[in-house]
Short mmCIF file of C-alpha atoms in Angstrom, two decimals:
data_model
loop_
_atom_site.label_atom_id
_atom_site.label_comp_id
_atom_site.label_asym_id
_atom_site.label_seq_id
_atom_site.Cartn_x
_atom_site.Cartn_y
_atom_site.Cartn_z
CA LYS X 1108 13.75 10.40 -4.57
CA PHE X 1109 11.90 13.17 -2.72
CA LEU X 1110 10.06 14.26 -5.85
CA ALA X 1111 9.16 10.68 -6.73
CA LYS X 1112 7.72 10.14 -3.27
CA ILE X 1113 5.60 13.28 -3.52
CA ALA X 1114 4.43 12.38 -7.02
CA SER X 1115 3.45 8.83 -6.02
CA GLY X 1116 0.94 10.12 -3.50
CA TRP X 1117 -0.12 13.30 -5.26
CA LYS X 1118 -3.39 12.08 -6.78
CA LYS X 1119 -4.20 8.90 -4.90
CA PRO X 1120 -5.79 6.47 -5.31
CA ASP X 1121 -6.14 6.45 -9.09
CA GLY X 1122 -4.05 9.32 -10.40
CA LEU X 1123 -0.65 9.43 -12.03
CA THR X 1124 1.76 12.33 -11.72
CA VAL X 1125 4.79 12.67 -13.97
CA ILE X 1126 7.33 15.36 -13.14
CA ALA X 1127 9.48 15.98 -16.20
CA PRO X 1128 12.78 17.81 -15.58
CA GLU X 1129 11.43 21.03 -17.08
CA ARG X 1130 8.40 20.90 -14.73
CA VAL X 1131 10.31 20.43 -11.48
CA GLU X 1132 10.42 24.10 -10.52
CA MET X 1133 6.75 24.66 -11.31
CA PHE X 1134 5.86 21.61 -9.22
CA LEU X 1135 7.98 22.79 -6.29
CA GLN X 1136 6.35 26.22 -6.37
CA GLY X 1137 2.97 24.71 -5.63
CA LEU X 1138 3.94 22.49 -2.70
CA PRO X 1139 2.98 23.39 0.88
CA VAL X 1140 5.74 23.24 3.47
CA ASP X 1141 4.27 20.14 5.13
CA ALA X 1142 4.95 18.19 1.92
CA LEU X 1143 8.57 18.00 3.05
CA TRP X 1144 9.79 14.84 4.74
CA GLY X 1145 10.28 15.50 8.43
CA VAL X 1146 7.72 18.30 8.58
CA GLY X 1147 4.76 17.11 10.61
CA PRO X 1148 1.89 19.22 12.02
CA VAL X 1149 3.94 20.60 14.93
CA THR X 1150 6.93 21.58 12.80
CA ALA X 1151 4.62 23.00 10.11
CA LYS X 1152 3.05 25.33 12.70
CA LYS X 1153 6.48 26.52 13.80
CA LEU X 1154 7.42 27.27 10.19
CA GLU X 1155 4.11 28.98 9.43
CA ALA X 1156 4.58 31.19 12.49
CA ARG X 1157 7.75 32.45 10.79
CA GLY X 1158 6.00 33.08 7.48
CA ILE X 1159 7.11 29.81 5.88
CA ARG X 1160 3.98 28.37 4.33
CA LYS X 1161 5.23 27.03 1.02
CA LEU X 1162 8.18 24.81 0.34
CA VAL X 1163 9.91 27.52 -1.70
CA ASP X 1164 9.66 29.98 1.21
CA ILE X 1165 12.48 28.02 2.84
CA ARG X 1166 14.83 29.30 0.15
CA GLN X 1167 14.51 32.90 1.33
CA VAL X 1168 14.36 32.40 5.10
CA ASP X 1169 17.35 33.32 7.25
CA PRO X 1170 19.33 30.13 8.08
CA GLY X 1171 19.31 31.05 11.77
CA THR X 1172 15.54 31.37 11.78
CA LEU X 1173 15.18 28.02 10.07
CA GLN X 1174 17.64 26.43 12.49
CA GLU X 1175 15.62 27.79 15.41
CA ALA X 1176 12.43 26.29 14.01
CA VAL X 1177 13.59 22.83 12.94
CA GLY X 1178 17.01 22.31 14.49
CA SER X 1179 19.25 19.82 12.68
CA LEU X 1180 16.68 19.39 9.90
CA ALA X 1181 17.47 22.86 8.55
CA GLY X 1182 20.14 21.86 6.02
CA TRP X 1183 18.16 18.88 4.81
CA LEU X 1184 14.99 20.94 4.27
CA GLN X 1185 16.95 23.59 2.37
CA GLN X 1186 18.11 20.92 -0.09
CA LEU X 1187 14.60 19.54 -0.53
CA ALA X 1188 13.27 23.07 -1.12
CA TYR X 1189 15.32 23.03 -4.33
CA GLY X 1190 14.26 19.49 -5.18
CA ILE X 1191 17.70 18.11 -4.38
CA ASP X 1192 17.72 14.58 -3.03
CA GLU X 1193 20.48 12.34 -4.31
CA ARG X 1194 19.80 9.34 -2.11
CA PRO X 1195 19.57 6.15 -4.17
CA VAL X 1196 16.28 4.32 -4.33
CA VAL X 1197 16.93 0.90 -2.82
CA ASN X 1198 14.24 -1.71 -2.47
CA VAL X 1199 15.26 -3.81 0.52
CA ARG X 1200 11.84 -4.73 1.83
CA SER X 1201 10.38 -8.15 1.24
CA PRO X 1202 6.72 -8.18 0.23
CA LYS X 1203 4.38 -8.93 3.14
CA SER X 1204 1.17 -9.51 1.22
CA SER X 1205 -0.56 -9.17 -2.12
CA GLY X 1206 -4.18 -8.94 -3.12
CA SER X 1207 -6.79 -8.11 -5.72
CA GLU X 1208 -10.14 -6.38 -5.33
CA GLN X 1209 -13.15 -5.70 -7.54
CA THR X 1210 -15.83 -3.10 -6.96
CA PHE X 1211 -18.92 -4.06 -8.92
CA ALA X 1212 -20.78 -1.54 -11.08
CA THR X 1213 -24.01 -2.80 -9.50
CA ASP X 1214 -24.33 -4.76 -6.28
CA VAL X 1215 -24.14 -8.53 -6.84
CA ARG X 1216 -26.25 -11.19 -5.14
CA ASP X 1217 -25.66 -14.02 -7.61
CA LEU X 1218 -23.18 -16.51 -6.16
CA ALA X 1219 -22.08 -17.74 -9.59
CA GLU X 1220 -21.04 -14.21 -10.56
CA LEU X 1221 -19.23 -13.75 -7.26
CA ASP X 1222 -17.46 -17.09 -7.70
CA ALA X 1223 -16.33 -16.09 -11.20
CA ALA X 1224 -14.91 -12.84 -9.86
CA LEU X 1225 -13.27 -14.70 -6.99
CA THR X 1226 -11.65 -17.12 -9.43
CA ASP X 1227 -10.19 -14.29 -11.50
CA MET X 1228 -8.75 -12.59 -8.42
CA VAL X 1229 -7.28 -15.82 -7.04
CA GLY X 1230 -5.65 -16.33 -10.43
CA GLU X 1231 -4.03 -12.90 -10.24
CA VAL X 1232 -2.76 -13.56 -6.73
CA ALA X 1233 -1.45 -17.03 -7.62
CA ALA X 1234 0.39 -15.60 -10.64
CA TRP X 1235 1.94 -12.93 -8.42
CA LEU X 1236 3.21 -15.63 -6.04
CA VAL X 1237 4.67 -17.67 -8.89
CA THR X 1238 6.54 -14.71 -10.43
CA ARG X 1239 8.14 -13.99 -7.05
CA ASP X 1240 8.77 -17.62 -6.13
CA LEU X 1241 6.72 -17.28 -2.94
CA ASP X 1242 4.13 -19.36 -1.13
CA ALA X 1243 1.38 -18.06 1.16
CA ARG X 1244 0.15 -19.48 4.42
CA THR X 1245 -2.85 -17.19 4.91
CA VAL X 1246 -5.70 -16.45 2.54
CA THR X 1247 -8.04 -13.55 3.33
CA ILE X 1248 -11.19 -12.39 1.61
CA LYS X 1249 -12.87 -9.02 1.99
CA VAL X 1250 -16.57 -8.47 1.39
CA ARG X 1251 -18.32 -5.10 1.34
CA TYR X 1252 -22.10 -5.23 1.32
CA GLU X 1253 -24.51 -2.75 -0.26
CA ASP X 1254 -24.72 -0.74 2.99
CA PHE X 1255 -20.89 -0.43 2.99
CA THR X 1256 -20.49 -2.82 5.92
CA THR X 1257 -17.12 -4.48 5.34
CA ILE X 1258 -15.96 -7.80 6.75
CA THR X 1259 -12.91 -10.02 6.33
CA ARG X 1260 -12.43 -13.74 6.75
CA SER X 1261 -9.02 -15.46 6.95
CA HIS X 1262 -7.65 -18.97 6.98
CA THR X 1263 -4.09 -20.14 7.66
CA GLU X 1264 -2.58 -23.53 6.87
CA ALA X 1265 0.39 -25.01 5.01
CA ALA X 1266 1.93 -22.55 2.57
CA THR X 1267 1.06 -22.88 -1.12
CA ARG X 1268 0.98 -21.03 -4.42
CA GLU X 1269 -1.26 -23.53 -6.21
CA MET X 1270 -4.32 -21.81 -7.61
CA THR X 1271 -6.66 -24.74 -6.96
CA ARG X 1272 -5.77 -24.81 -3.28
CA LEU X 1273 -5.96 -21.04 -2.93
CA GLN X 1274 -9.29 -21.03 -4.74
CA SER X 1275 -10.70 -23.77 -2.52
CA ARG X 1276 -9.74 -21.84 0.59
CA ALA X 1277 -11.13 -18.57 -0.77
CA ARG X 1278 -14.43 -20.25 -1.65
CA ALA X 1279 -14.69 -21.74 1.84
CA LEU X 1280 -14.14 -18.29 3.32
CA LEU X 1281 -16.79 -16.75 1.06
CA ALA X 1282 -19.23 -19.39 2.30
CA ARG X 1283 -18.71 -18.02 5.81
CA THR X 1284 -20.17 -14.66 4.77
CA ASP X 1285 -23.65 -13.44 3.86
CA ALA X 1286 -22.73 -13.23 0.18
CA GLY X 1287 -25.68 -14.51 -1.82
CA SER X 1288 -28.26 -13.42 0.73
CA ARG X 1289 -26.93 -9.85 0.92
CA PRO X 1290 -25.91 -7.87 -2.19
CA VAL X 1291 -22.13 -7.45 -2.45
CA ARG X 1292 -20.56 -4.19 -3.60
CA LEU X 1293 -16.88 -5.18 -3.34
CA LEU X 1294 -15.03 -8.48 -3.20
CA GLY X 1295 -11.34 -8.95 -2.56
CA VAL X 1296 -8.78 -11.71 -2.08
CA SER X 1297 -5.33 -11.36 -0.52
CA VAL X 1298 -2.51 -13.60 0.67
CA HIS X 1299 -0.30 -13.08 3.71
CA ASN X 1300 2.39 -14.81 5.77
CA LEU X 1301 4.54 -15.23 2.70
CA CYS X 1302 7.65 -17.36 2.50
CA SER X 1303 10.03 -18.77 -0.08
CA PRO X 1304 9.94 -22.55 -0.59
CA GLN X 1305 13.17 -22.81 1.41
CA GLN X 1306 11.76 -20.74 4.27
CA CYS X 1307 8.51 -22.68 4.27
CA HIS X 1308 10.39 -25.99 4.38
CA SER X 1309 12.62 -24.74 7.20
CA THR X 1310 9.60 -23.66 9.23
CA ARG X 1311 7.90 -27.02 8.79
CA ALA X 1312 11.08 -28.83 9.73
CA GLN X 1313 11.36 -26.87 12.98
CA THR X 1314 7.72 -27.38 13.99
CA PRO X 1315 7.55 -30.12 16.69
CA LEU X 1316 5.36 -33.10 15.99
CA PRO X 1317 2.12 -33.23 18.04
CA PHE X 1318 3.07 -36.38 19.96
#
C-alpha cells in the first residue's frame, strides 16, 4: 500500500509509475526520507540532523537514535524502509464530485466550438453518474481565459443525472462568463452534492414546504 501510494504521485499529473517486484529495492534506494508517511518537514529535519537523508538510511540507524527522533513512529518507519506495508487497501469513501476538463491547443473564441466541447464533457459526467447510480444537485463550470485568469460558476437545484438537464444548466452557466468575447484556453464541467436516488428522495421528503 505504501509503495502504491508513492507510485501514484511520483510523476503527477500525467505520468505512470509501475513498480514490479524485482524493481522494489531499486525504487526504495532512490526515495528521500520525507517520502515516508508520517515524515513531515519538522520530522525530516530531525532525521537529517542524524544523517538520515534517504529512506534506506533508516535501515542502518541505531533504533535508539530513531526512537529519539520520531518517537512511536520508529517501528513503523523501519518497516516502510524495507517496503513492508501489509495493510489492506479498502475503499470506504463515497465520491464527492466528478468532472471533465479540456485544455484547447489554441485559445477558442467561437461559442459553437465551446458548446460542442461542453456537450462532450457533460456527456462524460452524466455517464459517470449513471454507472454509479448517483444524481447531482450542483453543476459547476470552470473557464480559463487566454491570460490564465480562471473563474468558476455554479448552480444548485433538484438532483439529476439526465444529460439534457445537466447540459442546459452548464450552458446557462457558460452564458454567465465572458466566453465568446474573450478567448478560452480551458473549459471544464463538474458535478457536486451527489446523492443516490434514495438519498435524494429522502432529502426532498424532509424539506418543509414553503407555506
